[in-house]
Coordinates of C-alpha atoms in Angstrom, one line a residue:
Chain O
M17 CA -47.3 47.1 -8.1
V18 CA -44.4 49.2 -9.3
R19 CA -41.8 47.7 -6.5
G20 CA -42.8 44.2 -8.5
I21 CA -41.9 45.8 -12.2
V22 CA -38.6 46.9 -11.1
D23 CA -37.7 43.8 -9.3
E24 CA -39.2 41.9 -12.8
F25 CA -36.9 44.5 -14.9
S26 CA -33.9 44.1 -13.1
G27 CA -34.4 40.2 -13.2
W28 CA -34.7 40.9 -17.0
V29 CA -31.8 43.0 -16.9
S30 CA -29.5 40.5 -15.4
Q31 CA -30.4 37.8 -17.8
L32 CA -29.7 39.5 -20.9
R33 CA -26.7 41.5 -19.2
K34 CA -25.2 37.8 -18.1
G35 CA -25.8 36.2 -22.3
F36 CA -23.5 39.1 -23.7
V37 CA -21.1 39.7 -21.0
E38 CA -19.8 36.8 -22.1
L39 CA -19.8 38.1 -25.4
L40 CA -17.8 41.5 -24.1
I41 CA -15.3 38.8 -22.3
L42 CA -15.0 36.9 -25.8
Q43 CA -14.5 40.5 -27.7
L44 CA -11.8 42.2 -25.3
L45 CA -9.9 39.3 -24.7
E46 CA -9.6 38.4 -28.9
S47 CA -7.5 41.6 -29.0
G48 CA -4.9 40.2 -26.7
E49 CA -4.6 38.0 -23.1
R50 CA -5.5 39.3 -20.2
Y51 CA -5.8 38.5 -16.6
G52 CA -8.9 39.0 -14.1
Y53 CA -8.1 42.6 -12.8
L54 CA -7.2 43.7 -16.2
I55 CA -10.3 42.5 -17.8
V56 CA -12.9 44.0 -14.6
S57 CA -11.4 47.2 -15.5
E58 CA -12.2 47.5 -19.0
L59 CA -15.2 45.8 -19.3
R60 CA -15.9 48.4 -16.0
E61 CA -15.1 51.4 -18.0
L62 CA -17.9 50.5 -20.6
G63 CA -20.6 51.7 -17.7
D64 CA -23.0 49.9 -15.4
L65 CA -23.0 46.9 -18.0
V66 CA -21.3 44.8 -16.3
S67 CA -21.3 44.9 -12.3
G68 CA -18.5 43.8 -11.4
E69 CA -16.0 40.9 -10.5
A70 CA -18.4 38.9 -9.1
T71 CA -20.3 38.4 -12.7
V72 CA -16.8 38.5 -14.4
Y73 CA -15.5 35.6 -12.6
P74 CA -18.2 33.0 -12.7
V75 CA -18.3 33.7 -16.2
L76 CA -14.5 33.3 -17.2
K77 CA -14.8 29.8 -15.5
R78 CA -17.5 29.0 -17.8
L79 CA -15.5 29.8 -20.4
E80 CA -13.3 28.2 -19.5
A81 CA -14.2 25.1 -19.3
N82 CA -16.3 25.5 -22.7
G83 CA -12.9 25.6 -24.4
S84 CA -13.5 29.1 -25.2
L85 CA -10.6 30.4 -23.1
S86 CA -7.1 29.4 -22.4
S87 CA -5.5 30.1 -18.9
S88 CA -2.0 29.7 -17.8
W89 CA -0.1 31.2 -14.7
V90 CA 2.4 34.5 -14.9
H91 CA 4.7 35.2 -12.4
E92 CA 5.8 38.6 -13.6
G93 CA 8.5 40.1 -11.0
S94 CA 7.7 40.4 -7.6
G95 CA 4.4 41.0 -8.0
P96 CA 1.7 38.9 -7.5
P97 CA 1.6 36.0 -9.6
R98 CA -1.4 36.8 -12.6
K99 CA -3.8 33.9 -14.4
Y100 CA -4.1 35.2 -17.9
Y101 CA -6.8 34.6 -20.0
A102 CA -6.5 34.1 -24.2
I103 CA -9.2 33.2 -26.6
T104 CA -9.2 29.6 -28.4
E105 CA -10.5 29.2 -32.0
R106 CA -13.4 27.8 -29.7
G107 CA -13.4 31.5 -28.9
R108 CA -13.1 32.8 -32.1
A109 CA -16.1 30.5 -33.8
F110 CA -18.3 31.8 -30.8
L111 CA -18.3 35.1 -31.2
A112 CA -18.2 35.0 -34.4
K113 CA -22.3 33.7 -34.8
G114 CA -22.4 35.5 -31.3
L115 CA -22.0 38.6 -32.7
A116 CA -23.7 37.9 -35.9
E117 CA -27.1 36.6 -33.9
W118 CA -26.9 39.7 -31.8
D119 CA -26.9 42.0 -35.1
K120 CA -29.4 40.2 -36.1
T121 CA -31.1 40.4 -32.7
A122 CA -30.2 44.2 -32.6
D123 CA -31.5 45.1 -36.3
A124 CA -34.4 43.3 -35.6
V125 CA -35.4 44.9 -32.4
S126 CA -34.4 48.3 -35.2
R127 CA -36.7 47.6 -37.7
L128 CA -39.6 47.1 -35.3
R129 CA -39.0 50.4 -33.7
G130 CA -38.8 51.9 -37.2
D131 CA -41.7 50.3 -38.3
A132 CA -43.3 51.7 -34.8
R133 CA -42.7 55.4 -35.6
Chain C
M15 CA 1.0 30.2 -5.2
N16 CA 0.9 34.1 -4.0
G17 CA 2.8 34.6 -0.1
T18 CA 1.6 37.6 -0.1
T19 CA -0.2 38.9 3.2
L20 CA -3.1 41.6 2.5
P21 CA -5.3 43.3 4.3
Q22 CA -8.3 41.5 7.0
P23 CA -11.2 42.5 5.4
A24 CA -9.4 40.5 2.3
E25 CA -7.8 37.9 4.0
E26 CA -11.0 37.1 6.0
F27 CA -13.2 37.1 2.2
L28 CA -10.2 35.0 0.8
G29 CA -10.7 32.7 3.3
R30 CA -14.4 32.3 3.7
L31 CA -14.5 31.6 0.2
A32 CA -11.8 28.9 -0.3
R33 CA -13.3 26.7 2.7
E34 CA -17.4 27.4 0.4
L35 CA -15.0 26.2 -2.1
R36 CA -14.1 23.1 -0.6
T37 CA -17.5 22.4 1.2
M38 CA -19.1 22.7 -2.5
G39 CA -16.7 19.8 -3.8
A40 CA -14.4 22.1 -5.6
R41 CA -11.1 20.3 -5.8
D42 CA -9.6 23.7 -7.6
A43 CA -10.5 25.1 -4.3
K44 CA -6.8 26.5 -3.3
E45 CA -6.0 27.5 -6.9
L46 CA -9.7 29.6 -7.8
T47 CA -8.9 31.2 -4.4
E48 CA -5.6 32.4 -5.4
E49 CA -6.9 34.0 -8.6
V50 CA -8.7 35.9 -6.5
R51 CA -6.0 36.7 -3.9
S52 CA -4.2 38.1 -7.1
H53 CA -7.1 40.6 -8.3
I54 CA -7.1 42.3 -4.9
T55 CA -3.3 42.3 -4.9
E56 CA -3.8 43.8 -8.1
A57 CA -7.0 46.0 -7.2
L58 CA -4.7 47.0 -3.6
G59 CA -2.0 48.4 -5.5
S60 CA -0.2 51.2 -4.0
A61 CA -2.9 52.6 -2.5
S62 CA -2.4 54.4 1.3
D63 CA -5.7 53.3 3.1
R64 CA -5.5 49.6 2.1
D65 CA -7.8 48.4 4.7
A66 CA -10.4 50.8 3.5
K67 CA -9.5 50.0 -0.5
A68 CA -9.3 45.8 0.6
A69 CA -12.9 46.2 1.6
D70 CA -14.1 48.2 -1.3
V71 CA -13.1 45.4 -3.3
V72 CA -14.2 43.1 -1.3
A73 CA -17.7 44.1 -1.8
G74 CA -17.2 44.0 -5.4
F75 CA -17.1 40.3 -5.2
G76 CA -20.2 40.4 -3.2
D77 CA -20.7 36.9 -0.6
A78 CA -17.9 34.3 -0.5
R79 CA -20.7 31.8 -0.4
E80 CA -23.4 33.3 -3.5
L81 CA -19.2 33.9 -4.9
A82 CA -18.0 30.2 -5.1
A83 CA -21.9 28.7 -5.5
A84 CA -21.2 31.1 -9.0
M85 CA -18.3 29.9 -10.3
L86 CA -18.9 26.7 -9.7
A87 CA -22.3 26.2 -10.9
E88 CA -20.9 28.8 -14.5
R89 CA -17.9 26.3 -14.6
A90 CA -20.4 22.6 -14.6
E91 CA -22.8 24.8 -16.9
G92 CA -19.7 26.1 -19.2
E93 CA -18.8 21.9 -19.2
S94 CA -22.1 21.2 -20.1
D95 CA -21.9 23.4 -23.6
I96 CA -19.7 20.7 -25.4
A97 CA -22.0 18.7 -26.8
A98 CA -19.2 16.1 -28.1
P99 CA -20.5 12.6 -28.2
A100 CA -19.7 10.3 -26.2
A101 CA -16.7 8.0 -26.7
S102 CA -17.1 5.2 -29.7
S103 CA -18.2 1.6 -27.5
L104 CA -15.4 0.2 -29.3
A105 CA -12.8 3.4 -27.3
R106 CA -14.3 2.6 -24.3
F107 CA -14.1 -0.9 -24.4
M108 CA -10.6 -1.0 -25.4
A109 CA -10.6 1.6 -21.9
W110 CA -11.7 -1.1 -19.5
T111 CA -9.6 -3.8 -21.2
A112 CA -6.4 -1.6 -20.5
D113 CA -7.5 -1.1 -17.1
V114 CA -8.7 -4.4 -16.4
V115 CA -5.2 -6.1 -18.2
C116 CA -3.1 -2.9 -15.4
A117 CA -4.9 -4.9 -12.4
I118 CA -3.7 -7.8 -12.9
T119 CA -0.4 -7.8 -15.4
P120 CA 1.6 -6.9 -12.2
T121 CA 0.7 -9.8 -10.0
A122 CA 0.5 -12.5 -13.2
L123 CA 3.9 -13.2 -12.2
L124 CA 3.3 -13.8 -9.0
W125 CA 0.4 -16.5 -9.3
P126 CA 3.3 -19.6 -10.0
F127 CA 5.0 -18.6 -7.1
V128 CA 1.8 -19.2 -4.8
I129 CA 0.3 -21.7 -6.7
M130 CA 3.7 -23.6 -5.8
F131 CA 3.7 -22.5 -2.2
G132 CA 0.4 -23.4 -1.5
A133 CA 0.3 -27.0 -3.0
M134 CA 4.0 -27.4 -0.6
L135 CA 1.7 -26.7 2.5
Q136 CA -0.8 -28.7 1.9
A137 CA 0.5 -31.5 0.4
S138 CA 3.0 -31.6 3.8
L139 CA 6.4 -31.7 2.1
V140 CA 7.5 -29.0 4.1
P141 CA 6.9 -28.4 7.7
L142 CA 5.3 -25.1 8.4
E143 CA 7.5 -25.1 11.9
L144 CA 10.2 -25.0 9.4
L145 CA 8.9 -22.4 7.5
L146 CA 8.9 -20.0 10.5
A147 CA 12.5 -20.8 11.7
P148 CA 14.7 -18.3 12.4
P149 CA 17.3 -19.1 8.6
V150 CA 13.9 -20.0 6.5
L151 CA 11.7 -16.7 8.0
P152 CA 11.7 -13.5 6.3
A153 CA 11.9 -15.9 2.8
T154 CA 8.3 -17.0 4.7
A155 CA 7.5 -13.5 4.9
A156 CA 8.3 -12.4 1.2
L157 CA 6.5 -14.8 0.3
I158 CA 3.0 -14.2 2.3
G159 CA 3.4 -10.8 1.3
A160 CA 3.5 -11.6 -2.4
S161 CA 0.7 -13.7 -1.6
V162 CA -1.1 -11.5 -0.5
L163 CA -0.2 -8.8 -2.7
A164 CA -1.2 -11.6 -5.9
I165 CA -5.0 -12.2 -4.4
G166 CA -5.7 -8.5 -3.3
W167 CA -4.1 -6.0 -5.7
P168 CA -6.4 -7.1 -9.1
P169 CA -10.0 -6.2 -6.9
A170 CA -8.3 -3.3 -4.6
Y171 CA -7.2 -1.9 -8.3
I172 CA -10.0 -2.4 -10.0
I173 CA -11.7 -0.8 -7.6
R174 CA -9.8 2.1 -7.3
T175 CA -9.7 2.4 -11.0
V176 CA -14.2 2.5 -11.0
R177 CA -14.2 5.4 -8.0
N178 CA -11.2 7.3 -10.7
R179 CA -13.8 6.5 -13.5
R180 CA -16.7 7.8 -11.3
D181 CA -15.2 10.6 -10.1
G182 CA -13.7 12.0 -13.8
R183 CA -9.8 11.5 -13.1
P184 CA -8.2 9.7 -16.2
T185 CA -6.8 6.2 -15.7
I186 CA -4.1 4.6 -17.5
G187 CA -6.9 2.6 -19.7
T188 CA -8.1 6.4 -20.5
R189 CA -5.2 8.0 -21.3
S190 CA -4.5 4.5 -23.4
A191 CA -7.6 5.2 -25.6
G192 CA -7.7 9.1 -25.6
L193 CA -10.7 9.7 -23.7
T194 CA -11.0 13.1 -21.8
C195 CA -13.7 13.1 -19.3
V196 CA -16.2 16.1 -19.2
R197 CA -18.9 16.8 -16.1
T198 CA -22.8 17.7 -17.5
H199 CA -24.6 18.7 -14.6
G200 CA -22.4 17.2 -11.8
K201 CA -22.6 13.9 -14.4
T202 CA -19.2 12.2 -15.9
R203 CA -19.5 11.8 -19.5
W204 CA -15.5 10.1 -21.4
I205 CA -15.4 11.5 -24.7
S206 CA -12.9 11.0 -26.8
N207 CA -9.5 13.8 -26.2
S208 CA -10.5 15.0 -29.9
H209 CA -13.6 16.9 -28.3
A210 CA -12.0 17.6 -25.3
P211 CA -11.5 21.8 -24.3
G212 CA -8.2 21.8 -24.6
A213 CA -7.4 19.6 -27.6
G214 CA -4.2 20.3 -29.6
V215 CA -2.6 20.0 -26.3
P216 CA -0.6 16.7 -26.1
P217 CA -2.0 14.8 -22.7
A218 CA -0.1 14.2 -19.9
P219 CA 2.4 11.2 -20.5
A220 CA 1.7 8.0 -18.7
V221 CA 3.9 8.4 -15.7
G222 CA 2.1 5.5 -14.0
R223 CA 2.6 2.6 -16.3
A224 CA 6.2 3.6 -15.5
R225 CA 6.8 3.5 -12.3
L226 CA 3.9 0.2 -12.4
A227 CA 6.4 -1.5 -14.1
V228 CA 9.3 -0.5 -12.0
A229 CA 7.5 -1.8 -8.9
A230 CA 6.4 -5.4 -10.6
A231 CA 10.2 -5.9 -11.9
V232 CA 11.1 -4.7 -7.7
L233 CA 8.7 -7.5 -6.3
L234 CA 9.7 -9.5 -8.9
V235 CA 13.6 -9.2 -7.9
A236 CA 12.4 -9.6 -4.6
T237 CA 9.7 -12.2 -4.4
G238 CA 12.4 -14.3 -7.1
S239 CA 15.2 -14.1 -4.3
G240 CA 13.2 -14.9 -1.4
W241 CA 12.3 -18.1 -3.5
A242 CA 15.2 -19.1 -4.0
V243 CA 16.5 -19.2 -0.4
A244 CA 13.2 -20.3 1.1
A245 CA 13.9 -23.2 -1.6
S246 CA 17.3 -23.9 -1.1
A247 CA 17.0 -24.1 2.8
M248 CA 14.3 -26.4 3.0
H249 CA 16.3 -28.3 0.0
A250 CA 19.0 -28.6 2.7
Q251 CA 16.6 -29.2 5.5
A252 CA 15.0 -32.0 4.3
A253 CA 18.2 -33.4 3.2
R254 CA 19.5 -33.2 6.2
T255 CA 16.2 -35.0 8.0
A256 CA 16.4 -37.7 5.7
Q257 CA 19.8 -38.7 5.9
E258 CA 20.2 -38.7 10.2
D259 CA 16.5 -40.5 9.8
A260 CA 17.9 -43.2 7.9
H261 CA 21.0 -42.6 10.1
L262 CA 19.1 -43.6 13.3
S263 CA 17.4 -45.7 11.8
E264 CA 20.1 -47.8 11.2
L265 CA 20.6 -47.0 15.6
R266 CA 17.5 -48.2 16.5
I267 CA 18.4 -51.4 14.3
Q268 CA 21.5 -51.9 16.4
A269 CA 20.5 -51.3 19.6
Y270 CA 17.2 -53.7 19.7
Q271 CA 19.6 -56.7 18.7
A272 CA 21.5 -56.0 20.8
S273 CA 21.6 -58.4 24.3
A274 CA 21.8 -57.3 27.8
Q275 CA 25.7 -57.5 27.6
G276 CA 25.7 -57.2 24.2
W277 CA 24.6 -53.6 24.4
V278 CA 27.6 -52.2 25.4
R279 CA 29.5 -54.0 22.8
D280 CA 27.0 -53.2 20.0
A281 CA 27.1 -49.6 21.1
Y282 CA 31.1 -49.2 20.8
A283 CA 31.1 -50.8 17.7
A284 CA 28.7 -47.7 16.3
A285 CA 30.9 -45.4 18.0
L286 CA 34.1 -47.1 16.3
A287 CA 32.0 -47.0 12.9
G288 CA 31.6 -43.3 14.1
T289 CA 28.6 -43.0 13.8
M290 CA 27.0 -43.0 17.8
D291 CA 28.5 -39.5 17.6
S292 CA 25.7 -38.0 15.8
L293 CA 23.6 -39.6 17.4
L294 CA 25.1 -38.3 21.0
E295 CA 25.1 -35.0 19.4
R296 CA 21.2 -34.7 19.4
G297 CA 19.7 -33.8 22.1
D298 CA 16.3 -33.4 20.8
R299 CA 15.9 -36.9 19.2
G300 CA 17.3 -38.6 20.9
F301 CA 17.9 -42.6 20.9
E302 CA 14.1 -44.4 21.3
V303 CA 13.5 -46.7 24.5
T304 CA 11.5 -50.0 23.6
A305 CA 10.2 -52.1 26.5
E306 CA 12.9 -54.7 25.9
S307 CA 15.7 -52.1 26.0
A308 CA 14.6 -50.7 29.1
Q309 CA 14.6 -53.8 30.5
M310 CA 18.4 -54.1 29.7
L311 CA 18.9 -51.0 30.9
R312 CA 16.7 -51.9 34.2
G313 CA 18.9 -55.0 34.8
F314 CA 22.3 -53.2 33.9
A315 CA 21.3 -50.6 36.4
R316 CA 20.3 -52.7 38.9
S317 CA 23.6 -54.6 39.1
V318 CA 25.1 -51.5 38.8
M319 CA 23.8 -49.9 42.4
E320 CA 23.8 -53.5 44.1
T321 CA 27.2 -54.1 43.4
N322 CA 28.3 -50.6 43.4
V323 CA 27.4 -48.8 46.7
R324 CA 31.1 -46.8 46.9
S325 CA 30.5 -45.1 43.5
W326 CA 27.0 -44.3 44.2
E327 CA 28.9 -42.4 47.7
F328 CA 31.1 -40.8 45.3
A329 CA 29.4 -40.1 43.1
K330 CA 27.2 -37.8 45.9
S331 CA 30.6 -36.2 47.3
Q332 CA 30.8 -35.1 43.6
D333 CA 35.0 -36.0 44.1
Q334 CA 34.5 -38.9 41.7
P335 CA 31.0 -37.4 39.9
D336 CA 32.3 -41.0 36.7
V337 CA 32.6 -43.8 37.3
T338 CA 34.0 -46.4 35.4
L339 CA 32.8 -49.4 34.3
D340 CA 33.5 -52.7 32.1
P341 CA 30.5 -54.5 32.4
T342 CA 31.7 -57.2 29.9
G343 CA 35.1 -57.2 30.4
D344 CA 36.7 -56.4 27.3
H345 CA 37.9 -53.5 27.9
S346 CA 35.3 -51.1 26.7
T347 CA 33.9 -49.0 29.1
V348 CA 30.9 -47.5 30.0
R349 CA 31.4 -44.2 32.2
I350 CA 28.5 -43.4 34.6
R351 CA 27.7 -39.8 36.5
V352 CA 24.8 -40.1 38.7
T353 CA 23.8 -36.4 39.3
E354 CA 23.2 -34.7 42.9
S355 CA 19.9 -33.9 42.3
T356 CA 18.7 -37.4 40.8
Y357 CA 20.5 -39.0 44.0
V358 CA 18.8 -37.1 46.1
S359 CA 15.0 -38.0 45.0
R360 CA 16.2 -42.5 45.1
R361 CA 13.4 -42.6 42.7
T362 CA 15.3 -41.9 39.8
M363 CA 18.5 -42.3 38.1
V364 CA 20.5 -40.1 35.4
F365 CA 22.9 -42.2 33.2
F366 CA 25.3 -40.4 31.4
F367 CA 26.4 -42.7 28.9
T368 CA 29.9 -42.2 27.2
V369 CA 31.8 -44.9 25.0
K370 CA 35.5 -44.9 25.1
D371 CA 37.8 -47.6 23.5
P372 CA 40.5 -49.4 24.5
Q373 CA 43.0 -46.5 23.7
G374 CA 41.0 -43.6 26.1
A375 CA 39.4 -42.3 23.2
S376 CA 35.7 -41.6 24.3
F377 CA 33.1 -41.1 21.5
G378 CA 30.8 -38.3 21.8
A379 CA 29.0 -35.9 23.8
D380 CA 27.2 -38.0 26.9
Q381 CA 23.7 -39.7 26.5
S382 CA 21.4 -39.6 28.9
W383 CA 18.4 -41.9 30.9
T384 CA 16.2 -41.2 33.9
L385 CA 15.6 -44.7 35.4
D386 CA 13.0 -44.8 38.3
A387 CA 15.3 -47.6 39.8
L388 CA 14.5 -48.1 43.6
A389 CA 10.7 -49.0 42.6
A390 CA 9.4 -52.1 44.8
D391 CA 8.8 -54.0 41.7
E392 CA 9.6 -54.3 38.5
Q393 CA 6.3 -52.5 36.8
G394 CA 7.7 -49.2 38.6
M395 CA 10.7 -48.8 36.6
T396 CA 10.4 -47.1 33.7
T397 CA 12.7 -45.4 31.5
E398 CA 12.4 -42.7 28.7
P399 CA 14.6 -40.5 26.8
V400 CA 15.7 -37.9 28.8
Q401 CA 14.9 -34.3 26.2

């Protein structure tokens, strides 16, 4: 029984994170373009919200496919070429709407928790 | 893109990832893999134990197949996030019209030649063997190639265009109509460029159109040149054939009208007129021998044999292979040569005739007839031109 709840919760967390990882990435890139390794590293610093490369790269593909991000390969010196991601106008619009929705949701949850107390 | 060799765990992972992506149909499998390679390279940095570090980084990516599936699935969902409406009916119609025009136009200029070529063959204006003669063969090959291209290009281009559209690749028509393909759950939708991701970026130049125009121009010049060569060769050959046919007809008339003794005289007259040259030089189109002229020749041959036995003796020894006769008494000579092989058979003789005028000049090359001269009866004697 407990094991079932843990599994179900893990699944819920996974779904929840899947939703806001996009916002996290867009928010990160709004301050400037970055390449994949840097994005993963900075998101990791936020804690265990993002599981790692296996989560970030698929989301990057999605955001690029729906036009929220643009990308370009850059060859810098003797190091490996890097694929830089930058947020687009569409991405900024999506971020703004997403954050507004996030604030609305967080506010609703806070009010419910406050009422419950 | 990046030739850096990573530790074995990383290279194995990247190899599996590339294979899985290709298996799943990703056309940019190489680029996707290179991005992961770049990440791993960054992560390794200047680590001392690269193998262990690489294993940790690779573990962060998880299973290669799951990663490949996730990336492609998320990308497909991202494409479906685009709520842009499909292109208008007018835009789609214009795109298809442009593609059909591109299918037909390059070969439209070839069709008049193909039709003319086919009409000429059908009307038997030009014999097929003439078209296959060495001087004309290259031009014939060019015409055949142009015909194959004219007939095969349009359907092949249309089929390829339909496949490209289905697979989401741009065509000349979609570029012209300003359409971009997006995939929604594996299905392709063609939308206006203004709604597409990256809108505002100038579309790729239609290099295909320029190449198509150059190819069409080269094809037109090559086909036109080939046609010009073939037409001039056919015209010249047809003129020569007509002239020689007329010439030969005249000689035949002369022969038919000649009597047994007058034949030589008439041949001599024709030679003097300069026409015998062309007759005797035509090894493949000899004098047609009819029953009447065969009668003449049989009589002539018999008289030669009966009165010139010694001539044959000399001929056999080949010391004097030619026997010069003056059957008409007017110094028009007929030189007869009997070959060794024909004498041996004793049933055929080959007569080589040349005509000499009183001044000793001979006209043309030898003309030959085979006679079955020793048959018991007249019916056994046949004459036919030697080819």
